[in-house]
Amino acid sequence: MKPTRSRMLILMMLFIVTAINYMDRANLSVAGSHIQGQFELSPTQLGLLFSMFTWAYALSQIPVGYILDRVGSRVLYGSAIVLWSVFTFIMGFASHHMFTTLTASFMMLLVCRALIGIAEAPSFPSNTKIIANWFPDHERARATAFYASAQYIGLAVLTPVLSFIVATWGWEMSFYISGAVGIVFGIYWLIVYRDPQHSKRTNEAELRYIREGGGYGSASQQGNSTTVNWMDVRHILKQRTVWGLFIAQFAASSTLYFFLTWFIVYLEKGLGLSIAKAGIGAMFPYLMAMAGVLCGGTLSDMLLKKGHSRTFARKLPVMSGLLVTTSIALVNFFQHSPTIAIAILSIAFFANAFSNLGWVVCSDVIPRHLIGTVGGMLNIFGNLSGIISPIVIGVILQKTDNFQYAMWYIAAVALLGFLAYLFLVDKIEVITLPHSKSNQESARKEICESSH
């Protein structure tokens, strides 16, 4: 029997939901200058608004990861898509006359962004768990790279569209449209998505292919427990490699969050472009980032398939990408040449996306039954950058009235991520849990005793 390829439908669904996810994160960036002007916000207040999403998003990761490990992806993820899209839609009402003061409108925006952050919290832990279930080891990096590329291609395609909507019909309409799209897709997810063992589109041959490759039903997938053991979690958190992953995730995400928050404002105020030209100029870094994440994932899987160690195959794209990301600081020397500046930003964002294997490495080293919980912690560190970096950049702008120190800050954090991989991340393999070691020792003793 020829295996079906229903996992490709699942991958396409992850691609679409990731594009929607990042559209709903970035629409505030596109509307940022207009909102700042209408509600008379200082750069620090705008930075706080940019970061509010991530405060709530990061704080929700551990409880959401724990729920994910117990409940599963279908209902939790589908409900989350609908909820964050509803709150995105509601943001458009902030300018309504029901809010009698600018402060009330600003507070409403802050609350909605926090609620969007809570609702989006299951996204990447769910994506990682779904990929680990549906895809064998040798397809996992490419599958992750493909759905992750949606965050960049979605931004590249949708940022000019959102910029046009803002320029033509006002910033409120951008929230109405993006919210409505998400609500429709969330309902579709709830109707269509199933895990491999429950999918009517998947035949036994595909299930066997997935299982033999280390996906759903394999020995590594089943692990030694189906529940979350906090002693196991503590053991994992004692590993140096895990902390290297956490720091590198923070570093890589710092660059990403610059492009998700202050980037359009930088193009308008730092390079002097109009909102329409800024929307078009933003396409190039986003498209380069999409190419970067695809190249990084493809290279990693290719190296693995050619017989290189998993450690080499994963570390090479991450470390080289983070190192080249530091070139973003060069943009400081070309602020009066927007074309060159955008070219530098494009190279830096390509490199940043090229290094985007944090979730793949997480699935390589964390036992399957703990991916939701530990993946939530990984996401906390990644999104701490979304809390810290927008505020730091806002404070820098308020103090200096230019973006130069902000670019040096982003470059320095990228360098920190490179150093974390260099000195902390050891051999990339599944972490053996204490009770697994004792079980293996007991099995060896039984074999020895039976041979005498």
GROMACS .gro file of C-alpha atoms in nm:
model
  452
    1MET     CA    1   0.000   0.000   0.000
    2LYS     CA    2   0.135   0.340  -0.100
    3PRO     CA    3   0.154   0.588   0.191
    4THR     CA    4  -0.082   0.883   0.179
    5ARG     CA    5   0.065   1.230   0.226
    6SER     CA    6  -0.198   1.382   0.454
    7ARG     CA    7   0.080   1.532   0.666
    8MET     CA    8   0.128   1.785   0.384
    9LEU     CA    9  -0.224   1.918   0.443
   10ILE     CA   10  -0.136   1.956   0.811
   11LEU     CA   11   0.182   2.141   0.714
   12MET     CA   12  -0.013   2.377   0.488
   13MET     CA   13  -0.257   2.446   0.772
   14LEU     CA   14   0.037   2.532   1.000
   15PHE     CA   15   0.173   2.761   0.727
   16ILE     CA   16  -0.157   2.950   0.699
   17VAL     CA   17  -0.215   2.983   1.074
   18THR     CA   18   0.143   3.106   1.124
   19ALA     CA   19   0.092   3.372   0.855
   20ILE     CA   20  -0.228   3.484   1.029
   21ASN     CA   21  -0.050   3.477   1.365
   22TYR     CA   22   0.222   3.715   1.249
   23MET     CA   23  -0.016   3.936   1.055
   24ASP     CA   24  -0.203   3.992   1.381
   25ARG     CA   25   0.125   4.067   1.560
   26ALA     CA   26   0.256   4.305   1.294
   27ASN     CA   27  -0.056   4.506   1.212
   28LEU     CA   28   0.017   4.724   1.516
   29SER     CA   29   0.361   4.799   1.374
   30VAL     CA   30   0.207   4.912   1.044
   31ALA     CA   31  -0.046   5.130   1.227
   32GLY     CA   32   0.201   5.242   1.495
   33SER     CA   33   0.281   5.591   1.368
   34HIS     CA   34  -0.087   5.671   1.308
   35ILE     CA   35  -0.189   5.543   1.651
   36GLN     CA   36   0.098   5.735   1.813
   37GLY     CA   37  -0.014   6.055   1.645
   38GLN     CA   38  -0.387   6.013   1.713
   39PHE     CA   39  -0.349   5.923   2.082
   40GLU     CA   40  -0.047   6.151   2.144
   41LEU     CA   41   0.181   5.870   2.267
   42SER     CA   42   0.547   5.917   2.356
   43PRO     CA   43   0.806   5.674   2.209
   44THR     CA   44   0.822   5.497   2.546
   45GLN     CA   45   0.442   5.456   2.555
   46LEU     CA   46   0.444   5.321   2.200
   47GLY     CA   47   0.721   5.080   2.301
   48LEU     CA   48   0.507   4.966   2.594
   49LEU     CA   49   0.212   4.907   2.360
   50PHE     CA   50   0.438   4.710   2.124
   51SER     CA   51   0.561   4.495   2.415
   52MET     CA   52   0.227   4.439   2.590
   53PHE     CA   53   0.145   4.144   2.365
   54THR     CA   54   0.463   3.969   2.468
   55TRP     CA   55   0.422   4.030   2.842
   56ALA     CA   56   0.099   3.830   2.838
   57TYR     CA   57   0.227   3.584   2.576
   58ALA     CA   58   0.538   3.493   2.776
   59LEU     CA   59   0.361   3.467   3.113
   60SER     CA   60   0.110   3.224   2.959
   61GLN     CA   61   0.366   2.983   2.812
   62ILE     CA   62   0.419   2.740   3.100
   63PRO     CA   63   0.051   2.693   3.194
   64VAL     CA   64  -0.045   2.670   2.826
   65GLY     CA   65   0.235   2.418   2.759
   66TYR     CA   66   0.115   2.207   3.051
   67ILE     CA   67  -0.245   2.217   2.925
   68LEU     CA   68  -0.125   2.128   2.575
   69ASP     CA   69   0.054   1.815   2.699
   70ARG     CA   70  -0.267   1.704   2.872
   71VAL     CA   71  -0.537   1.820   2.629
   72GLY     CA   72  -0.384   1.810   2.281
   73SER     CA   73  -0.361   2.048   1.986
   74ARG     CA   74  -0.695   2.034   1.809
   75VAL     CA   75  -0.939   2.205   2.045
   76LEU     CA   76  -0.684   2.419   2.231
   77TYR     CA   77  -0.522   2.557   1.916
   78GLY     CA   78  -0.845   2.604   1.721
   79SER     CA   79  -1.011   2.788   2.008
   80ALA     CA   80  -0.700   3.005   2.051
   81ILE     CA   81  -0.707   3.110   1.683
   82VAL     CA   82  -1.068   3.225   1.713
   83LEU     CA   83  -1.005   3.409   2.041
   84TRP     CA   84  -0.697   3.605   1.935
   85SER     CA   85  -0.872   3.702   1.611
   86VAL     CA   86  -1.175   3.832   1.802
   87PHE     CA   87  -0.950   4.050   2.020
   88THR     CA   88  -0.765   4.173   1.709
   89PHE     CA   89  -1.099   4.276   1.557
   90ILE     CA   90  -1.200   4.458   1.875
   91MET     CA   91  -0.882   4.671   1.869
   92GLY     CA   92  -1.030   4.865   1.580
   93PHE     CA   93  -1.290   5.012   1.819
   94ALA     CA   94  -1.025   5.198   2.025
   95SER     CA   95  -1.096   5.523   1.837
   96HIS     CA   96  -1.474   5.494   1.889
   97HIS     CA   97  -1.647   5.782   2.065
   98MET     CA   98  -1.746   5.548   2.351
   99PHE     CA   99  -1.393   5.611   2.482
  100THR     CA  100  -1.416   5.968   2.601
  101THR     CA  101  -1.044   6.024   2.672
  102LEU     CA  102  -0.718   5.940   2.496
  103THR     CA  103  -0.607   5.753   2.809
  104ALA     CA  104  -0.915   5.528   2.793
  105SER     CA  105  -0.845   5.444   2.427
  106PHE     CA  106  -0.480   5.372   2.506
  107MET     CA  107  -0.577   5.143   2.796
  108MET     CA  108  -0.821   4.959   2.572
  109LEU     CA  109  -0.543   4.896   2.319
  110LEU     CA  110  -0.313   4.770   2.597
  111VAL     CA  111  -0.578   4.529   2.729
  112CYS     CA  112  -0.659   4.391   2.383
  113ARG     CA  113  -0.292   4.336   2.303
  114ALA     CA  114  -0.250   4.150   2.633
  115LEU     CA  115  -0.551   3.929   2.556
  116ILE     CA  116  -0.414   3.858   2.208
  117GLY     CA  117  -0.086   3.755   2.372
  118ILE     CA  118  -0.262   3.511   2.606
  119ALA     CA  119  -0.469   3.364   2.322
  120GLU     CA  120  -0.164   3.319   2.094
  121ALA     CA  121   0.038   3.144   2.365
  122PRO     CA  122  -0.042   2.787   2.243
  123SER     CA  123   0.082   2.862   1.889
  124PHE     CA  124   0.444   2.751   1.874
  125PRO     CA  125   0.431   2.478   2.140
  126SER     CA  126   0.136   2.336   1.942
  127ASN     CA  127   0.324   2.370   1.613
  128THR     CA  128   0.624   2.186   1.760
  129LYS     CA  129   0.409   1.907   1.903
  130ILE     CA  130   0.217   1.869   1.576
  131ILE     CA  131   0.539   1.850   1.371
  132ALA     CA  132   0.686   1.595   1.614
  133ASN     CA  133   0.368   1.386   1.580
  134TRP     CA  134   0.318   1.409   1.206
  135PHE     CA  135   0.672   1.410   1.062
  136PRO     CA  136   0.967   1.167   1.077
  137ASP     CA  137   1.303   1.299   1.200
  138HIS     CA  138   1.456   1.353   0.855
  139GLU     CA  139   1.166   1.573   0.741
  140ARG     CA  140   1.123   1.772   1.060
  141ALA     CA  141   1.364   2.064   1.001
  142ARG     CA  142   1.226   2.127   0.652
  143ALA     CA  143   0.868   2.103   0.776
  144THR     CA  144   0.945   2.346   1.058
  145ALA     CA  145   1.125   2.579   0.817
  146PHE     CA  146   0.830   2.570   0.577
  147TYR     CA  147   0.565   2.670   0.829
  148ALA     CA  148   0.805   2.919   0.994
  149SER     CA  149   0.861   3.082   0.654
  150ALA     CA  150   0.495   3.185   0.665
  151GLN     CA  151   0.575   3.448   0.926
  152TYR     CA  152   0.805   3.617   0.675
  153ILE     CA  153   0.619   3.565   0.348
  154GLY     CA  154   0.298   3.664   0.525
  155LEU     CA  155   0.463   3.984   0.642
  156ALA     CA  156   0.619   4.047   0.300
  157VAL     CA  157   0.286   4.011   0.121
  158LEU     CA  158   0.055   4.150   0.386
  159THR     CA  159   0.257   4.449   0.511
  160PRO     CA  160   0.211   4.645   0.184
  161VAL     CA  161  -0.157   4.543   0.187
  162LEU     CA  162  -0.203   4.658   0.546
  163SER     CA  163  -0.011   4.979   0.471
  164PHE     CA  164  -0.247   5.047   0.180
  165ILE     CA  165  -0.550   4.979   0.401
  166VAL     CA  166  -0.417   5.213   0.671
  167ALA     CA  167  -0.339   5.488   0.416
  168THR     CA  168  -0.678   5.450   0.241
  169TRP     CA  169  -0.935   5.361   0.508
  170GLY     CA  170  -0.757   5.426   0.837
  171TRP     CA  171  -0.572   5.207   1.084
  172GLU     CA  172  -0.894   5.067   1.234
  173MET     CA  173  -0.984   4.881   0.914
  174SER     CA  174  -0.655   4.685   0.922
  175PHE     CA  175  -0.763   4.530   1.254
  176TYR     CA  176  -1.116   4.456   1.135
  177ILE     CA  177  -0.993   4.271   0.825
  178SER     CA  178  -0.712   4.072   0.987
  179GLY     CA  179  -0.938   3.975   1.278
  180ALA     CA  180  -1.213   3.848   1.046
  181VAL     CA  181  -0.968   3.635   0.847
  182GLY     CA  182  -0.845   3.467   1.164
  183ILE     CA  183  -1.195   3.391   1.294
  184VAL     CA  184  -1.284   3.210   0.970
  185PHE     CA  185  -0.965   3.003   0.970
  186GLY     CA  186  -0.999   2.913   1.339
  187ILE     CA  187  -1.340   2.760   1.270
  188TYR     CA  188  -1.190   2.570   0.975
  189TRP     CA  189  -0.913   2.433   1.201
  190LEU     CA  190  -1.163   2.301   1.454
  191ILE     CA  191  -1.352   2.122   1.177
  192VAL     CA  192  -1.055   1.974   0.984
  193TYR     CA  193  -0.754   1.911   1.213
  194ARG     CA  194  -0.699   1.567   1.367
  195ASP     CA  195  -0.391   1.393   1.515
  196PRO     CA  196  -0.242   1.114   1.296
  197GLN     CA  197  -0.417   0.826   1.472
  198HIS     CA  198  -0.757   0.995   1.435
  199SER     CA  199  -0.719   1.127   1.081
  200LYS     CA  200  -0.945   0.969   0.818
  201ARG     CA  201  -0.710   1.098   0.545
  202THR     CA  202  -0.413   0.896   0.673
  203ASN     CA  203  -0.368   0.529   0.580
  204GLU     CA  204  -0.171   0.267   0.772
  205ALA     CA  205   0.129   0.298   0.537
  206GLU     CA  206   0.173   0.667   0.619
  207LEU     CA  207   0.130   0.600   0.991
  208ARG     CA  208   0.400   0.333   0.968
  209TYR     CA  209   0.629   0.573   0.776
  210ILE     CA  210   0.582   0.838   1.044
  211ARG     CA  211   0.628   0.588   1.326
  212GLU     CA  212   0.944   0.431   1.182
  213GLY     CA  213   1.092   0.780   1.135
  214GLY     CA  214   1.050   0.874   1.500
  215GLY     CA  215   0.711   1.044   1.480
  216TYR     CA  216   0.376   0.941   1.630
  217GLY     CA  217   0.380   0.591   1.779
  218SER     CA  218   0.759   0.547   1.778
  219ALA     CA  219   0.950   0.444   2.090
  220SER     CA  220   1.100   0.793   2.125
  221GLN     CA  221   0.757   0.949   2.082
  222GLN     CA  222   0.593   0.732   2.343
  223GLY     CA  223   0.873   0.781   2.593
  224ASN     CA  224   0.844   0.633   2.939
  225SER     CA  225   0.551   0.841   3.052
  226THR     CA  226   0.243   1.008   2.913
  227THR     CA  227   0.213   1.258   3.196
  228VAL     CA  228   0.420   1.557   3.297
  229ASN     CA  229   0.664   1.466   3.575
  230TRP     CA  230   0.806   1.779   3.737
  231MET     CA  231   1.115   1.590   3.857
  232ASP     CA  232   1.188   1.522   3.489
  233VAL     CA  233   1.136   1.891   3.407
  234ARG     CA  234   1.379   1.993   3.684
  235HIS     CA  235   1.635   1.746   3.551
  236ILE     CA  236   1.605   1.895   3.202
  237LEU     CA  237   1.647   2.247   3.338
  238LYS     CA  238   1.980   2.145   3.494
  239GLN     CA  239   2.127   2.073   3.150
  240ARG     CA  240   2.370   2.331   3.012
  241THR     CA  241   2.249   2.270   2.655
  242VAL     CA  242   1.894   2.368   2.744
  243TRP     CA  243   2.009   2.702   2.883
  244GLY     CA  244   2.214   2.760   2.569
  245LEU     CA  245   1.896   2.707   2.367
  246PHE     CA  246   1.704   2.948   2.589
  247ILE     CA  247   1.964   3.226   2.553
  248ALA     CA  248   1.997   3.176   2.177
  249GLN     CA  249   1.619   3.188   2.139
  250PHE     CA  250   1.613   3.521   2.323
  251ALA     CA  251   1.889   3.653   2.097
  252ALA     CA  252   1.734   3.542   1.768
  253SER     CA  253   1.390   3.668   1.870
  254SER     CA  254   1.527   4.014   1.956
  255THR     CA  255   1.600   4.078   1.589
  256LEU     CA  256   1.265   3.931   1.488
  257TYR     CA  257   1.077   4.154   1.731
  258PHE     CA  258   1.250   4.464   1.599
  259PHE     CA  259   1.108   4.376   1.257
  260LEU     CA  260   0.767   4.305   1.410
  261THR     CA  261   0.744   4.629   1.608
  262TRP     CA  262   0.971   4.926   1.536
  263PHE     CA  263   1.070   4.836   1.178
  264ILE     CA  264   0.801   5.032   0.991
  265VAL     CA  265   0.849   5.325   1.229
  266TYR     CA  266   1.223   5.307   1.156
  267LEU     CA  267   1.159   5.315   0.781
  268GLU     CA  268   0.932   5.618   0.824
  269LYS     CA  269   1.128   5.818   1.083
  270GLY     CA  270   1.481   5.676   1.057
  271LEU     CA  271   1.503   5.660   0.677
  272GLY     CA  272   1.241   5.925   0.596
  273LEU     CA  273   1.006   5.709   0.387
  274SER     CA  274   0.630   5.764   0.352
  275ILE     CA  275   0.394   5.494   0.488
  276ALA     CA  276   0.330   5.369   0.132
  277LYS     CA  277   0.702   5.349   0.048
  278ALA     CA  278   0.775   5.196   0.390
  279GLY     CA  279   0.524   4.918   0.317
  280ILE     CA  280   0.695   4.840  -0.013
  281GLY     CA  281   1.046   4.870   0.134
  282ALA     CA  282   0.953   4.627   0.411
  283MET     CA  283   0.886   4.356   0.155
  284PHE     CA  284   1.252   4.295   0.080
  285PRO     CA  285   1.378   4.210   0.431
  286TYR     CA  286   1.070   3.992   0.487
  287LEU     CA  287   1.122   3.804   0.160
  288MET     CA  288   1.490   3.756   0.240
  289ALA     CA  289   1.394   3.623   0.583
  290MET     CA  290   1.158   3.375   0.419
  291ALA     CA  291   1.443   3.255   0.198
  292GLY     CA  292   1.671   3.239   0.502
  293VAL     CA  293   1.446   3.015   0.709
  294LEU     CA  294   1.392   2.779   0.416
  295CYS     CA  295   1.764   2.763   0.341
  296GLY     CA  296   1.854   2.701   0.705
  297GLY     CA  297   1.606   2.416   0.747
  298THR     CA  298   1.692   2.258   0.411
  299LEU     CA  299   2.067   2.275   0.480
  300SER     CA  300   2.024   2.119   0.824
  301ASP     CA  301   1.820   1.823   0.693
  302MET     CA  302   2.055   1.780   0.395
  303LEU     CA  303   2.359   1.762   0.624
  304LEU     CA  304   2.176   1.509   0.843
  305LYS     CA  305   2.079   1.297   0.541
  306LYS     CA  306   2.437   1.299   0.411
  307GLY     CA  307   2.559   1.139   0.733
  308HIS     CA  308   2.678   1.438   0.933
  309SER     CA  309   2.603   1.437   1.303
  310ARG     CA  310   2.282   1.593   1.428
  311THR     CA  311   2.495   1.832   1.635
  312PHE     CA  312   2.681   1.963   1.328
  313ALA     CA  313   2.367   1.974   1.112
  314ARG     CA  314   2.177   2.186   1.365
  315LYS     CA  315   2.459   2.404   1.500
  316LEU     CA  316   2.602   2.521   1.168
  317PRO     CA  317   2.295   2.717   1.049
  318VAL     CA  318   2.220   2.856   1.396
  319MET     CA  319   2.570   2.980   1.475
  320SER     CA  320   2.653   3.118   1.131
  321GLY     CA  321   2.314   3.288   1.110
  322LEU     CA  322   2.345   3.459   1.448
  323LEU     CA  323   2.696   3.578   1.367
  324VAL     CA  324   2.594   3.736   1.035
  325THR     CA  325   2.288   3.894   1.204
  326THR     CA  326   2.527   4.126   1.388
  327SER     CA  327   2.585   4.302   1.053
  328ILE     CA  328   2.258   4.489   1.116
  329ALA     CA  329   2.467   4.753   1.298
  330LEU     CA  330   2.619   4.856   0.963
  331VAL     CA  331   2.289   5.023   0.875
  332ASN     CA  332   2.395   5.309   1.103
  333PHE     CA  333   2.643   5.423   0.838
  334PHE     CA  334   2.381   5.442   0.560
  335GLN     CA  335   2.078   5.618   0.711
  336HIS     CA  336   2.086   5.873   0.430
  337SER     CA  337   2.089   5.596   0.165
  338PRO     CA  338   1.760   5.406   0.212
  339THR     CA  339   1.834   5.155  -0.065
  340ILE     CA  340   2.165   5.047   0.091
  341ALA     CA  341   2.013   5.051   0.439
  342ILE     CA  342   1.728   4.821   0.331
  343ALA     CA  343   1.982   4.590   0.161
  344ILE     CA  344   2.177   4.560   0.489
  345LEU     CA  345   1.856   4.499   0.683
  346SER     CA  346   1.762   4.231   0.430
  347ILE     CA  347   2.094   4.047   0.473
  348ALA     CA  348   2.071   4.064   0.852
  349PHE     CA  349   1.712   3.938   0.855
  350PHE     CA  350   1.803   3.657   0.612
  351ALA     CA  351   2.077   3.548   0.851
  352ASN     CA  352   1.849   3.575   1.152
  353ALA     CA  353   1.587   3.355   0.986
  354PHE     CA  354   1.862   3.115   0.866
  355SER     CA  355   1.939   3.053   1.235
  356ASN     CA  356   1.573   2.981   1.315
  357LEU     CA  357   1.610   2.617   1.426
  358GLY     CA  358   1.540   2.666   1.795
  359TRP     CA  359   1.215   2.469   1.784
  360VAL     CA  360   1.375   2.191   1.578
  361VAL     CA  361   1.657   2.153   1.829
  362CYS     CA  362   1.398   2.159   2.107
  363SER     CA  363   1.223   1.860   1.948
  364ASP     CA  364   1.565   1.692   1.907
  365VAL     CA  365   1.667   1.715   2.274
  366ILE     CA  366   1.343   1.721   2.477
  367PRO     CA  367   1.153   1.392   2.542
  368ARG     CA  368   0.829   1.401   2.346
  369HIS     CA  369   0.592   1.395   2.641
  370LEU     CA  370   0.755   1.712   2.778
  371ILE     CA  371   0.775   1.918   2.457
  372GLY     CA  372   0.470   2.128   2.547
  373THR     CA  373   0.599   2.216   2.894
  374VAL     CA  374   0.966   2.276   2.810
  375GLY     CA  375   0.872   2.428   2.474
  376GLY     CA  376   0.663   2.678   2.669
  377MET     CA  377   0.974   2.770   2.868
  378LEU     CA  378   1.174   2.806   2.545
  379ASN     CA  379   0.901   3.036   2.417
  380ILE     CA  380   0.921   3.243   2.735
  381PHE     CA  381   1.288   3.317   2.669
  382GLY     CA  382   1.222   3.386   2.303
  383ASN     CA  383   0.947   3.627   2.389
  384LEU     CA  384   1.124   3.800   2.676
  385SER     CA  385   1.295   3.977   2.389
  386GLY     CA  386   0.953   4.094   2.275
  387ILE     CA  387   0.903   4.248   2.619
  388ILE     CA  388   1.248   4.396   2.665
  389SER     CA  389   1.357   4.502   2.316
  390PRO     CA  390   1.061   4.724   2.214
  391ILE     CA  391   1.079   4.910   2.547
  392VAL     CA  392   1.459   4.943   2.532
  393ILE     CA  393   1.433   5.082   2.178
  394GLY     CA  394   1.156   5.321   2.286
  395VAL     CA  395   1.366   5.451   2.575
  396ILE     CA  396   1.668   5.487   2.346
  397LEU     CA  397   1.461   5.689   2.098
  398GLN     CA  398   1.322   5.911   2.372
  399LYS     CA  399   1.674   5.979   2.504
  400THR     CA  400   1.864   6.012   2.176
  401ASP     CA  401   1.598   6.081   1.908
  402ASN     CA  402   1.771   5.839   1.664
  403PHE     CA  403   1.792   5.465   1.598
  404GLN     CA  404   2.171   5.417   1.600
  405TYR     CA  405   2.206   5.284   1.955
  406ALA     CA  406   1.903   5.064   1.895
  407MET     CA  407   2.084   4.892   1.607
  408TRP     CA  408   2.396   4.841   1.819
  409TYR     CA  409   2.176   4.686   2.086
  410ILE     CA  410   2.022   4.435   1.841
  411ALA     CA  411   2.367   4.340   1.706
  412ALA     CA  412   2.506   4.287   2.058
  413VAL     CA  413   2.219   4.057   2.155
  414ALA     CA  414   2.269   3.850   1.837
  415LEU     CA  415   2.635   3.810   1.931
  416LEU     CA  416   2.527   3.689   2.276
  417GLY     CA  417   2.321   3.414   2.109
  418PHE     CA  418   2.620   3.302   1.902
  419LEU     CA  419   2.835   3.280   2.215
  420ALA     CA  420   2.565   3.079   2.396
  421TYR     CA  421   2.570   2.815   2.122
  422LEU     CA  422   2.949   2.818   2.115
  423PHE     CA  423   3.002   2.767   2.489
  424LEU     CA  424   2.682   2.612   2.628
  425VAL     CA  425   2.513   2.393   2.366
  426ASP     CA  426   2.675   2.050   2.374
  427LYS     CA  427   2.589   1.735   2.178
  428ILE     CA  428   2.237   1.753   2.035
  429GLU     CA  429   2.055   1.435   2.137
  430VAL     CA  430   1.748   1.343   2.342
  431ILE     CA  431   1.811   1.411   2.710
  432THR     CA  432   1.798   1.089   2.909
  433LEU     CA  433   1.575   1.116   3.212
  434PRO     CA  434   1.682   0.969   3.550
  435HIS     CA  435   1.420   0.692   3.554
  436SER     CA  436   1.511   0.606   3.194
  437LYS     CA  437   1.870   0.549   3.305
  438SER     CA  438   1.758   0.323   3.590
  439ASN     CA  439   1.532   0.127   3.353
  440GLN     CA  440   1.820   0.079   3.110
  441GLU     CA  441   2.049  -0.040   3.389
  442SER     CA  442   1.784  -0.287   3.512
  443ALA     CA  443   1.741  -0.421   3.161
  444ARG     CA  444   2.117  -0.469   3.125
  445LYS     CA  445   2.130  -0.654   3.459
  446GLU     CA  446   1.846  -0.883   3.354
  447ILE     CA  447   2.027  -0.965   3.031
  448CYS     CA  448   2.349  -1.036   3.218
  449GLU     CA  449   2.173  -1.255   3.475
  450SER     CA  450   1.989  -1.455   3.208
  451SER     CA  451   2.317  -1.523   3.026
  452HIS     CA  452   2.474  -1.688   3.335
   0.00000   0.00000   0.00000
